[in-house]
Amino acid sequence: MSVISKEKLKHIVLDHGTGGKLSGELIGAITERLGEVHVGKLEDSAILPIGAGRIAVTTDSFVIDPIFFGNGNIGHVAVCGTVNDLAVSGATPKYLTLAFVLETGFPVEDLERILDAIREAAKEAGVLIVAGDTKVVRKGEVDKIFINTAGVGEFAPDARSYSVSQIRPGDHVIVTGELGNHSIHILSIREGLGFETKIKSDCAPLNKLIADLNGSFSEHIHTIRDITRGGLGTVLNEIAAAVGRGISVEEQKLPILHETAMAANMLGVNPLYLANEGNLILFVAPEHSAAIVERIRQNPYGRSAAVVGVVDETTDTRVHLTSKNGETKTIDLLYGAELPRLC
């Protein structure tokens, strides 16, 4: 990962937080500055030894705008995002912490709605809130409400953990759901475009979907990632760089809702770079990919699952997209991101 030089990094800009190339450079600068005390591998969760076993640990902050949307709110996103980051490591999510930064004047009624969503999402995911913190700041020092979480998951003694280091050439690439719906839904509400009635956020806890796969296919699944900020295009580029292989994707196989594609085209954005909150990418042994897709589609959050690509033999780490007309082009890593504050 490239690191920003001291001469180049003078001020933080909005694109530092949007999941693209600039975000990666900022993270590189942070980890370099932390030096030997930073031992993370920059995956969705850290896998740590504890006693004779292992746990998964993750943390995240949520600053979504707007805080309420058609089929969810910032509290729902906070629980689902944290749970999914734990589950993709192969762990069973167990416990969450919850911290609020609240702006003076924030309506208590709105906080109650957010807490209700947190409770329901936690119940669905089967996790418990075990600690928390609340800070209140003056008007204008935060935008209504920010939420920070930490999550802990546990591994069964014989459970496998997933890592990009397990990916092999020839692996099939599976996407579990439609791309870009969350971004288009949020943007439509934010800008008053009217798409939100037909395009809903995909925000959902996916730990039970993953647990079902772990029970039957764990030895054939090499890694799982949560497709959130930066979208599929960013995740593919990060993984290609990490494993030192190219990845090829077929456009006609990508699960994209017709209305989402139409809205994205009208707005001049690419669904490949749009954020999702209930969508996974899996790298699996090719001889088992059809059976894995069939199993994923049995879950209500995975009905649009599809094999969309393959890991190449080449050490050229670019991501290639074969379009519907047969043209091949490169999916680049964006410098910033097309739409901020969607997660």
PDB file of N, CA, C and O in Angstrom, residues 27-94:
ATOM      1  N   ILE A  27      -4.503   5.450   5.129  1.00  0.00           N
ATOM      2  CA  ILE A  27      -4.331   4.306   6.032  1.00  0.00           C
ATOM      3  C   ILE A  27      -2.867   3.891   6.076  1.00  0.00           C
ATOM      4  O   ILE A  27      -2.327   3.570   7.138  1.00  0.00           O
ATOM      5  N   GLY A  28      -2.211   3.909   4.926  1.00  0.00           N
ATOM      6  CA  GLY A  28      -0.785   3.582   4.889  1.00  0.00           C
ATOM      7  C   GLY A  28       0.038   4.548   5.731  1.00  0.00           C
ATOM      8  O   GLY A  28       0.961   4.145   6.446  1.00  0.00           O
ATOM      9  N   ALA A  29      -0.306   5.837   5.656  1.00  0.00           N
ATOM     10  CA  ALA A  29       0.407   6.830   6.456  1.00  0.00           C
ATOM     11  C   ALA A  29       0.180   6.612   7.946  1.00  0.00           C
ATOM     12  O   ALA A  29       1.090   6.749   8.762  1.00  0.00           O
ATOM     13  N   ILE A  30      -1.065   6.257   8.303  1.00  0.00           N
ATOM     14  CA  ILE A  30      -1.389   6.020   9.715  1.00  0.00           C
ATOM     15  C   ILE A  30      -0.628   4.809  10.251  1.00  0.00           C
ATOM     16  O   ILE A  30      -0.013   4.856  11.320  1.00  0.00           O
ATOM     17  N   THR A  31      -0.666   3.703   9.509  1.00  0.00           N
ATOM     18  CA  THR A  31      -0.011   2.484   9.990  1.00  0.00           C
ATOM     19  C   THR A  31       1.501   2.652  10.047  1.00  0.00           C
ATOM     20  O   THR A  31       2.161   2.121  10.946  1.00  0.00           O
ATOM     21  N   GLU A  32       2.070   3.403   9.090  1.00  0.00           N
ATOM     22  CA  GLU A  32       3.511   3.654   9.129  1.00  0.00           C
ATOM     23  C   GLU A  32       3.875   4.451  10.375  1.00  0.00           C
ATOM     24  O   GLU A  32       4.867   4.164  11.062  1.00  0.00           O
ATOM     25  N   ARG A  33       3.050   5.439  10.695  1.00  0.00           N
ATOM     26  CA  ARG A  33       3.341   6.283  11.859  1.00  0.00           C
ATOM     27  C   ARG A  33       3.221   5.490  13.157  1.00  0.00           C
ATOM     28  O   ARG A  33       3.964   5.715  14.119  1.00  0.00           O
ATOM     29  N   LEU A  34       2.293   4.541  13.213  1.00  0.00           N
ATOM     30  CA  LEU A  34       2.112   3.722  14.401  1.00  0.00           C
ATOM     31  C   LEU A  34       3.273   2.746  14.598  1.00  0.00           C
ATOM     32  O   LEU A  34       3.533   2.291  15.712  1.00  0.00           O
ATOM     33  N   GLY A  35       3.939   2.405  13.491  1.00  0.00           N
ATOM     34  CA  GLY A  35       5.135   1.579  13.580  1.00  0.00           C
ATOM     35  C   GLY A  35       4.875   0.197  14.138  1.00  0.00           C
ATOM     36  O   GLY A  35       3.894  -0.460  13.798  1.00  0.00           O
ATOM     37  N   GLU A  36       5.726  -0.219  15.072  1.00  0.00           N
ATOM     38  CA  GLU A  36       5.701  -1.600  15.549  1.00  0.00           C
ATOM     39  C   GLU A  36       4.473  -1.920  16.402  1.00  0.00           C
ATOM     40  O   GLU A  36       4.192  -3.091  16.660  1.00  0.00           O
ATOM     41  N   VAL A  37       3.738  -0.904  16.871  1.00  0.00           N
ATOM     42  CA  VAL A  37       2.556  -1.209  17.684  1.00  0.00           C
ATOM     43  C   VAL A  37       1.352  -1.576  16.828  1.00  0.00           C
ATOM     44  O   VAL A  37       0.333  -2.036  17.343  1.00  0.00           O
ATOM     45  N   HIS A  38       1.456  -1.372  15.509  1.00  0.00           N
ATOM     46  CA  HIS A  38       0.363  -1.777  14.625  1.00  0.00           C
ATOM     47  C   HIS A  38       0.664  -3.159  14.060  1.00  0.00           C
ATOM     48  O   HIS A  38       1.671  -3.370  13.384  1.00  0.00           O
ATOM     49  N   VAL A  39      -0.222  -4.119  14.352  1.00  0.00           N
ATOM     50  CA  VAL A  39      -0.015  -5.493  13.886  1.00  0.00           C
ATOM     51  C   VAL A  39      -1.183  -5.976  13.034  1.00  0.00           C
ATOM     52  O   VAL A  39      -1.264  -7.155  12.714  1.00  0.00           O
ATOM     53  N   GLY A  40      -2.102  -5.096  12.680  1.00  0.00           N
ATOM     54  CA  GLY A  40      -3.263  -5.486  11.886  1.00  0.00           C
ATOM     55  C   GLY A  40      -2.892  -5.845  10.462  1.00  0.00           C
ATOM     56  O   GLY A  40      -1.876  -5.390   9.930  1.00  0.00           O
ATOM     57  N   LYS A  41      -3.729  -6.670   9.825  1.00  0.00           N
ATOM     58  CA  LYS A  41      -3.504  -7.100   8.447  1.00  0.00           C
ATOM     59  C   LYS A  41      -4.448  -6.400   7.473  1.00  0.00           C
ATOM     60  O   LYS A  41      -4.528  -6.772   6.313  1.00  0.00           O
ATOM     61  N   LEU A  42      -5.176  -5.390   7.953  1.00  0.00           N
ATOM     62  CA  LEU A  42      -6.053  -4.578   7.116  1.00  0.00           C
ATOM     63  C   LEU A  42      -7.139  -5.406   6.435  1.00  0.00           C
ATOM     64  O   LEU A  42      -7.518  -5.148   5.295  1.00  0.00           O
ATOM     65  N   GLU A  43      -7.637  -6.420   7.127  1.00  0.00           N
ATOM     66  CA  GLU A  43      -8.818  -7.146   6.676  1.00  0.00           C
ATOM     67  C   GLU A  43     -10.006  -6.678   7.503  1.00  0.00           C
ATOM     68  O   GLU A  43      -9.882  -5.820   8.376  1.00  0.00           O
ATOM     69  N   ASP A  44     -11.196  -7.221   7.237  1.00  0.00           N
ATOM     70  CA  ASP A  44     -12.392  -6.719   7.893  1.00  0.00           C
ATOM     71  C   ASP A  44     -12.360  -6.925   9.402  1.00  0.00           C
ATOM     72  O   ASP A  44     -12.957  -6.152  10.150  1.00  0.00           O
ATOM     73  N   SER A  45     -11.703  -7.987   9.873  1.00  0.00           N
ATOM     74  CA  SER A  45     -11.543  -8.244  11.303  1.00  0.00           C
ATOM     75  C   SER A  45     -10.138  -8.753  11.571  1.00  0.00           C
ATOM     76  O   SER A  45      -9.524  -9.386  10.709  1.00  0.00           O
ATOM     77  N   ALA A  46      -9.659  -8.467  12.774  1.00  0.00           N
ATOM     78  CA  ALA A  46      -8.403  -9.066  13.232  1.00  0.00           C
ATOM     79  C   ALA A  46      -8.721 -10.396  13.901  1.00  0.00           C
ATOM     80  O   ALA A  46      -9.696 -10.506  14.645  1.00  0.00           O
ATOM     81  N   ILE A  47      -7.926 -11.415  13.626  1.00  0.00           N
ATOM     82  CA  ILE A  47      -8.086 -12.727  14.257  1.00  0.00           C
ATOM     83  C   ILE A  47      -6.974 -12.877  15.289  1.00  0.00           C
ATOM     84  O   ILE A  47      -5.788 -12.832  14.956  1.00  0.00           O
ATOM     85  N   LEU A  48      -7.376 -13.027  16.553  1.00  0.00           N
ATOM     86  CA  LEU A  48      -6.425 -12.975  17.660  1.00  0.00           C
ATOM     87  C   LEU A  48      -6.498 -14.235  18.511  1.00  0.00           C
ATOM     88  O   LEU A  48      -7.589 -14.760  18.754  1.00  0.00           O
ATOM     89  N   PRO A  49      -5.349 -14.713  18.997  1.00  0.00           N
ATOM     90  CA  PRO A  49      -5.365 -15.851  19.928  1.00  0.00           C
ATOM     91  C   PRO A  49      -5.816 -15.408  21.301  1.00  0.00           C
ATOM     92  O   PRO A  49      -5.474 -14.312  21.763  1.00  0.00           O
ATOM     93  N   ILE A  50      -6.597 -16.245  21.961  1.00  0.00           N
ATOM     94  CA  ILE A  50      -6.989 -15.976  23.336  1.00  0.00           C
ATOM     95  C   ILE A  50      -7.108 -17.315  24.047  1.00  0.00           C
ATOM     96  O   ILE A  50      -7.932 -18.162  23.689  1.00  0.00           O
ATOM     97  N   GLY A  51      -6.253 -17.544  25.031  1.00  0.00           N
ATOM     98  CA  GLY A  51      -6.182 -18.850  25.654  1.00  0.00           C
ATOM     99  C   GLY A  51      -5.805 -19.896  24.616  1.00  0.00           C
ATOM    100  O   GLY A  51      -4.859 -19.728  23.847  1.00  0.00           O
ATOM    101  N   ALA A  52      -6.585 -20.976  24.556  1.00  0.00           N
ATOM    102  CA  ALA A  52      -6.338 -22.022  23.570  1.00  0.00           C
ATOM    103  C   ALA A  52      -7.144 -21.803  22.297  1.00  0.00           C
ATOM    104  O   ALA A  52      -7.066 -22.608  21.374  1.00  0.00           O
ATOM    105  N   GLY A  53      -7.910 -20.719  22.237  1.00  0.00           N
ATOM    106  CA  GLY A  53      -8.783 -20.486  21.099  1.00  0.00           C
ATOM    107  C   GLY A  53      -8.447 -19.225  20.331  1.00  0.00           C
ATOM    108  O   GLY A  53      -7.338 -18.679  20.437  1.00  0.00           O
ATOM    109  N   ARG A  54      -9.426 -18.735  19.544  1.00  0.00           N
ATOM    110  CA  ARG A  54      -9.254 -17.537  18.730  1.00  0.00           C
ATOM    111  C   ARG A  54     -10.538 -16.713  18.791  1.00  0.00           C
ATOM    112  O   ARG A  54     -11.636 -17.249  18.942  1.00  0.00           O
ATOM    113  N   ILE A  55     -10.363 -15.408  18.666  1.00  0.00           N
ATOM    114  CA  ILE A  55     -11.506 -14.514  18.518  1.00  0.00           C
ATOM    115  C   ILE A  55     -11.267 -13.594  17.333  1.00  0.00           C
ATOM    116  O   ILE A  55     -10.125 -13.405  16.891  1.00  0.00           O
ATOM    117  N   ALA A  56     -12.354 -13.033  16.805  1.00  0.00           N
ATOM    118  CA  ALA A  56     -12.279 -11.994  15.786  1.00  0.00           C
ATOM    119  C   ALA A  56     -12.697 -10.678  16.430  1.00  0.00           C
ATOM    120  O   ALA A  56     -13.632 -10.640  17.235  1.00  0.00           O
ATOM    121  N   VAL A  57     -11.985  -9.603  16.097  1.00  0.00           N
ATOM    122  CA  VAL A  57     -12.265  -8.283  16.665  1.00  0.00           C
ATOM    123  C   VAL A  57     -12.311  -7.270  15.529  1.00  0.00           C
ATOM    124  O   VAL A  57     -11.462  -7.289  14.626  1.00  0.00           O
ATOM    125  N   THR A  58     -13.309  -6.380  15.584  1.00  0.00           N
ATOM    126  CA  THR A  58     -13.392  -5.327  14.575  1.00  0.00           C
ATOM    127  C   THR A  58     -13.931  -4.062  15.214  1.00  0.00           C
ATOM    128  O   THR A  58     -14.501  -4.095  16.317  1.00  0.00           O
ATOM    129  N   THR A  59     -13.756  -2.929  14.550  1.00  0.00           N
ATOM    130  CA  THR A  59     -14.330  -1.672  15.000  1.00  0.00           C
ATOM    131  C   THR A  59     -14.728  -0.856  13.776  1.00  0.00           C
ATOM    132  O   THR A  59     -14.157  -1.017  12.694  1.00  0.00           O
ATOM    133  N   ASP A  60     -15.720   0.007  13.955  1.00  0.00           N
ATOM    134  CA  ASP A  60     -16.210   0.794  12.827  1.00  0.00           C
ATOM    135  C   ASP A  60     -16.923   2.035  13.346  1.00  0.00           C
ATOM    136  O   ASP A  60     -17.387   2.062  14.493  1.00  0.00           O
ATOM    137  N   SER A  61     -17.002   3.055  12.500  1.00  0.00           N
ATOM    138  CA  SER A  61     -17.745   4.267  12.821  1.00  0.00           C
ATOM    139  C   SER A  61     -18.726   4.552  11.701  1.00  0.00           C
ATOM    140  O   SER A  61     -18.431   4.311  10.527  1.00  0.00           O
ATOM    141  N   PHE A  62     -19.885   5.096  12.061  1.00  0.00           N
ATOM    142  CA  PHE A  62     -20.973   5.282  11.106  1.00  0.00           C
ATOM    143  C   PHE A  62     -21.435   6.728  11.140  1.00  0.00           C
ATOM    144  O   PHE A  62     -21.807   7.257  12.190  1.00  0.00           O
ATOM    145  N   VAL A  63     -21.385   7.355   9.965  1.00  0.00           N
ATOM    146  CA  VAL A  63     -21.666   8.796   9.844  1.00  0.00           C
ATOM    147  C   VAL A  63     -22.640   9.051   8.692  1.00  0.00           C
ATOM    148  O   VAL A  63     -22.613  10.092   8.060  1.00  0.00           O
ATOM    149  N   ILE A  64     -23.504   8.096   8.417  1.00  0.00           N
ATOM    150  CA  ILE A  64     -24.356   8.114   7.243  1.00  0.00           C
ATOM    151  C   ILE A  64     -25.263   9.346   7.194  1.00  0.00           C
ATOM    152  O   ILE A  64     -25.734   9.826   8.230  1.00  0.00           O
ATOM    153  N   ASP A  65     -25.471   9.853   6.013  1.00  0.00           N
ATOM    154  CA  ASP A  65     -26.362  10.988   5.783  1.00  0.00           C
ATOM    155  C   ASP A  65     -27.250  10.683   4.585  1.00  0.00           C
ATOM    156  O   ASP A  65     -26.740  10.465   3.503  1.00  0.00           O
ATOM    157  N   PRO A  66     -28.577  10.607   4.769  1.00  0.00           N
ATOM    158  CA  PRO A  66     -29.361  10.918   5.962  1.00  0.00           C
ATOM    159  C   PRO A  66     -29.334   9.778   6.976  1.00  0.00           C
ATOM    160  O   PRO A  66     -29.090   8.634   6.610  1.00  0.00           O
ATOM    161  N   ILE A  67     -29.623  10.106   8.229  1.00  0.00           N
ATOM    162  CA  ILE A  67     -29.567   9.079   9.268  1.00  0.00           C
ATOM    163  C   ILE A  67     -30.777   8.147   9.230  1.00  0.00           C
ATOM    164  O   ILE A  67     -30.722   7.045   9.749  1.00  0.00           O
ATOM    165  N   PHE A  68     -31.876   8.589   8.637  1.00  0.00           N
ATOM    166  CA  PHE A  68     -33.048   7.744   8.421  1.00  0.00           C
ATOM    167  C   PHE A  68     -33.269   7.594   6.930  1.00  0.00           C
ATOM    168  O   PHE A  68     -33.147   8.569   6.172  1.00  0.00           O
ATOM    169  N   PHE A  69     -33.564   6.372   6.492  1.00  0.00           N
ATOM    170  CA  PHE A  69     -33.863   6.156   5.072  1.00  0.00           C
ATOM    171  C   PHE A  69     -35.017   5.176   4.958  1.00  0.00           C
ATOM    172  O   PHE A  69     -35.572   4.721   5.961  1.00  0.00           O
ATOM    173  N   GLY A  70     -35.391   4.841   3.738  1.00  0.00           N
ATOM    174  CA  GLY A  70     -36.643   4.146   3.483  1.00  0.00           C
ATOM    175  C   GLY A  70     -36.866   2.874   4.266  1.00  0.00           C
ATOM    176  O   GLY A  70     -37.953   2.643   4.787  1.00  0.00           O
ATOM    177  N   ASN A  71     -35.845   2.028   4.362  1.00  0.00           N
ATOM    178  CA  ASN A  71     -36.023   0.759   5.068  1.00  0.00           C
ATOM    179  C   ASN A  71     -34.935   0.534   6.119  1.00  0.00           C
ATOM    180  O   ASN A  71     -34.506  -0.583   6.368  1.00  0.00           O
ATOM    181  N   GLY A  72     -34.519   1.612   6.766  1.00  0.00           N
ATOM    182  CA  GLY A  72     -33.529   1.474   7.816  1.00  0.00           C
ATOM    183  C   GLY A  72     -33.091   2.817   8.368  1.00  0.00           C
ATOM    184  O   GLY A  72     -33.659   3.856   8.052  1.00  0.00           O
ATOM    185  N   ASN A  73     -32.061   2.785   9.209  1.00  0.00           N
ATOM    186  CA  ASN A  73     -31.465   4.019   9.722  1.00  0.00           C
ATOM    187  C   ASN A  73     -30.036   3.733  10.170  1.00  0.00           C
ATOM    188  O   ASN A  73     -29.547   2.597  10.046  1.00  0.00           O
ATOM    189  N   ILE A  74     -29.362   4.736  10.671  1.00  0.00           N
ATOM    190  CA  ILE A  74     -27.951   4.608  11.024  1.00  0.00           C
ATOM    191  C   ILE A  74     -27.705   3.517  12.063  1.00  0.00           C
ATOM    192  O   ILE A  74     -26.661   2.849  12.043  1.00  0.00           O
ATOM    193  N   GLY A  75     -28.669   3.276  12.953  1.00  0.00           N
ATOM    194  CA  GLY A  75     -28.509   2.214  13.948  1.00  0.00           C
ATOM    195  C   GLY A  75     -28.511   0.833  13.323  1.00  0.00           C
ATOM    196  O   GLY A  75     -27.708  -0.041  13.688  1.00  0.00           O
ATOM    197  N   HIS A  76     -29.407   0.620  12.376  1.00  0.00           N
ATOM    198  CA  HIS A  76     -29.475  -0.655  11.649  1.00  0.00           C
ATOM    199  C   HIS A  76     -28.176  -0.904  10.900  1.00  0.00           C
ATOM    200  O   HIS A  76     -27.603  -2.012  10.937  1.00  0.00           O
ATOM    201  N   VAL A  77     -27.675   0.131  10.223  1.00  0.00           N
ATOM    202  CA  VAL A  77     -26.423   0.011   9.473  1.00  0.00           C
ATOM    203  C   VAL A  77     -25.261  -0.310  10.414  1.00  0.00           C
ATOM    204  O   VAL A  77     -24.407  -1.144  10.099  1.00  0.00           O
ATOM    205  N   ALA A  78     -25.229   0.322  11.594  1.00  0.00           N
ATOM    206  CA  ALA A  78     -24.121   0.112  12.532  1.00  0.00           C
ATOM    207  C   ALA A  78     -24.032  -1.336  12.985  1.00  0.00           C
ATOM    208  O   ALA A  78     -22.943  -1.927  13.024  1.00  0.00           O
ATOM    209  N   VAL A  79     -25.171  -1.932  13.333  1.00  0.00           N
ATOM    210  CA  VAL A  79     -25.158  -3.324  13.773  1.00  0.00           C
ATOM    211  C   VAL A  79     -24.800  -4.250  12.610  1.00  0.00           C
ATOM    212  O   VAL A  79     -23.928  -5.122  12.740  1.00  0.00           O
ATOM    213  N   CYS A  80     -25.465  -4.079  11.477  1.00  0.00           N
ATOM    214  CA  CYS A  80     -25.231  -4.977  10.346  1.00  0.00           C
ATOM    215  C   CYS A  80     -23.795  -4.887   9.853  1.00  0.00           C
ATOM    216  O   CYS A  80     -23.159  -5.916   9.581  1.00  0.00           O
ATOM    217  N   GLY A  81     -23.263  -3.672   9.748  1.00  0.00           N
ATOM    218  CA  GLY A  81     -21.892  -3.522   9.271  1.00  0.00           C
ATOM    219  C   GLY A  81     -20.882  -4.195  10.166  1.00  0.00           C
ATOM    220  O   GLY A  81     -19.941  -4.857   9.697  1.00  0.00           O
ATOM    221  N   THR A  82     -21.051  -4.075  11.473  1.00  0.00           N
ATOM    222  CA  THR A  82     -20.115  -4.681  12.421  1.00  0.00           C
ATOM    223  C   THR A  82     -20.246  -6.196  12.439  1.00  0.00           C
ATOM    224  O   THR A  82     -19.245  -6.931  12.434  1.00  0.00           O
ATOM    225  N   VAL A  83     -21.475  -6.677  12.453  1.00  0.00           N
ATOM    226  CA  VAL A  83     -21.719  -8.124  12.434  1.00  0.00           C
ATOM    227  C   VAL A  83     -21.118  -8.749  11.174  1.00  0.00           C
ATOM    228  O   VAL A  83     -20.466  -9.811  11.228  1.00  0.00           O
ATOM    229  N   ASN A  84     -21.313  -8.117  10.030  1.00  0.00           N
ATOM    230  CA  ASN A  84     -20.818  -8.681   8.777  1.00  0.00           C
ATOM    231  C   ASN A  84     -19.295  -8.709   8.725  1.00  0.00           C
ATOM    232  O   ASN A  84     -18.700  -9.666   8.208  1.00  0.00           O
ATOM    233  N   ASP A  85     -18.656  -7.678   9.279  1.00  0.00           N
ATOM    234  CA  ASP A  85     -17.191  -7.671   9.308  1.00  0.00           C
ATOM    235  C   ASP A  85     -16.638  -8.824  10.144  1.00  0.00           C
ATOM    236  O   ASP A  85     -15.581  -9.379   9.835  1.00  0.00           O
ATOM    237  N   LEU A  86     -17.326  -9.178  11.208  1.00  0.00           N
ATOM    238  CA  LEU A  86     -16.900 -10.330  12.011  1.00  0.00           C
ATOM    239  C   LEU A  86     -17.156 -11.638  11.281  1.00  0.00           C
ATOM    240  O   LEU A  86     -16.308 -12.537  11.248  1.00  0.00           O
ATOM    241  N   ALA A  87     -18.337 -11.749  10.680  1.00  0.00           N
ATOM    242  CA  ALA A  87     -18.748 -13.022  10.069  1.00  0.00           C
ATOM    243  C   ALA A  87     -17.875 -13.413   8.884  1.00  0.00           C
ATOM    244  O   ALA A  87     -17.616 -14.598   8.668  1.00  0.00           O
ATOM    245  N   VAL A  88     -17.403 -12.436   8.103  1.00  0.00           N
ATOM    246  CA  VAL A  88     -16.607 -12.788   6.918  1.00  0.00           C
ATOM    247  C   VAL A  88     -15.261 -13.389   7.294  1.00  0.00           C
ATOM    248  O   VAL A  88     -14.602 -14.019   6.451  1.00  0.00           O
ATOM    249  N   SER A  89     -14.836 -13.223   8.539  1.00  0.00           N
ATOM    250  CA  SER A  89     -13.582 -13.847   8.969  1.00  0.00           C
ATOM    251  C   SER A  89     -13.754 -15.335   9.246  1.00  0.00           C
ATOM    252  O   SER A  89     -12.779 -16.064   9.374  1.00  0.00           O
ATOM    253  N   GLY A  90     -15.019 -15.785   9.350  1.00  0.00           N
ATOM    254  CA  GLY A  90     -15.311 -17.165   9.710  1.00  0.00           C
ATOM    255  C   GLY A  90     -15.765 -17.319  11.147  1.00  0.00           C
ATOM    256  O   GLY A  90     -16.131 -18.414  11.577  1.00  0.00           O
ATOM    257  N   ALA A  91     -15.757 -16.208  11.907  1.00  0.00           N
ATOM    258  CA  ALA A  91     -16.153 -16.241  13.316  1.00  0.00           C
ATOM    259  C   ALA A  91     -17.667 -16.114  13.452  1.00  0.00           C
ATOM    260  O   ALA A  91     -18.362 -15.649  12.548  1.00  0.00           O
ATOM    261  N   THR A  92     -18.170 -16.491  14.623  1.00  0.00           N
ATOM    262  CA  THR A  92     -19.569 -16.280  14.985  1.00  0.00           C
ATOM    263  C   THR A  92     -19.668 -14.989  15.775  1.00  0.00           C
ATOM    264  O   THR A  92     -19.117 -14.895  16.887  1.00  0.00           O
ATOM    265  N   PRO A  93     -20.338 -13.958  15.257  1.00  0.00           N
ATOM    266  CA  PRO A  93     -20.464 -12.706  16.011  1.00  0.00           C
ATOM    267  C   PRO A  93     -21.193 -12.934  17.336  1.00  0.00           C
ATOM    268  O   PRO A  93     -22.214 -13.608  17.382  1.00  0.00           O
ATOM    269  N   LYS A  94     -20.659 -12.348  18.414  1.00  0.00           N
ATOM    270  CA  LYS A  94     -21.235 -12.563  19.741  1.00  0.00           C
ATOM    271  C   LYS A  94     -21.578 -11.259  20.461  1.00  0.00           C
ATOM    272  O   LYS A  94     -22.656 -11.137  21.027  1.00  0.00           O
TER     273      LYS A  94
END
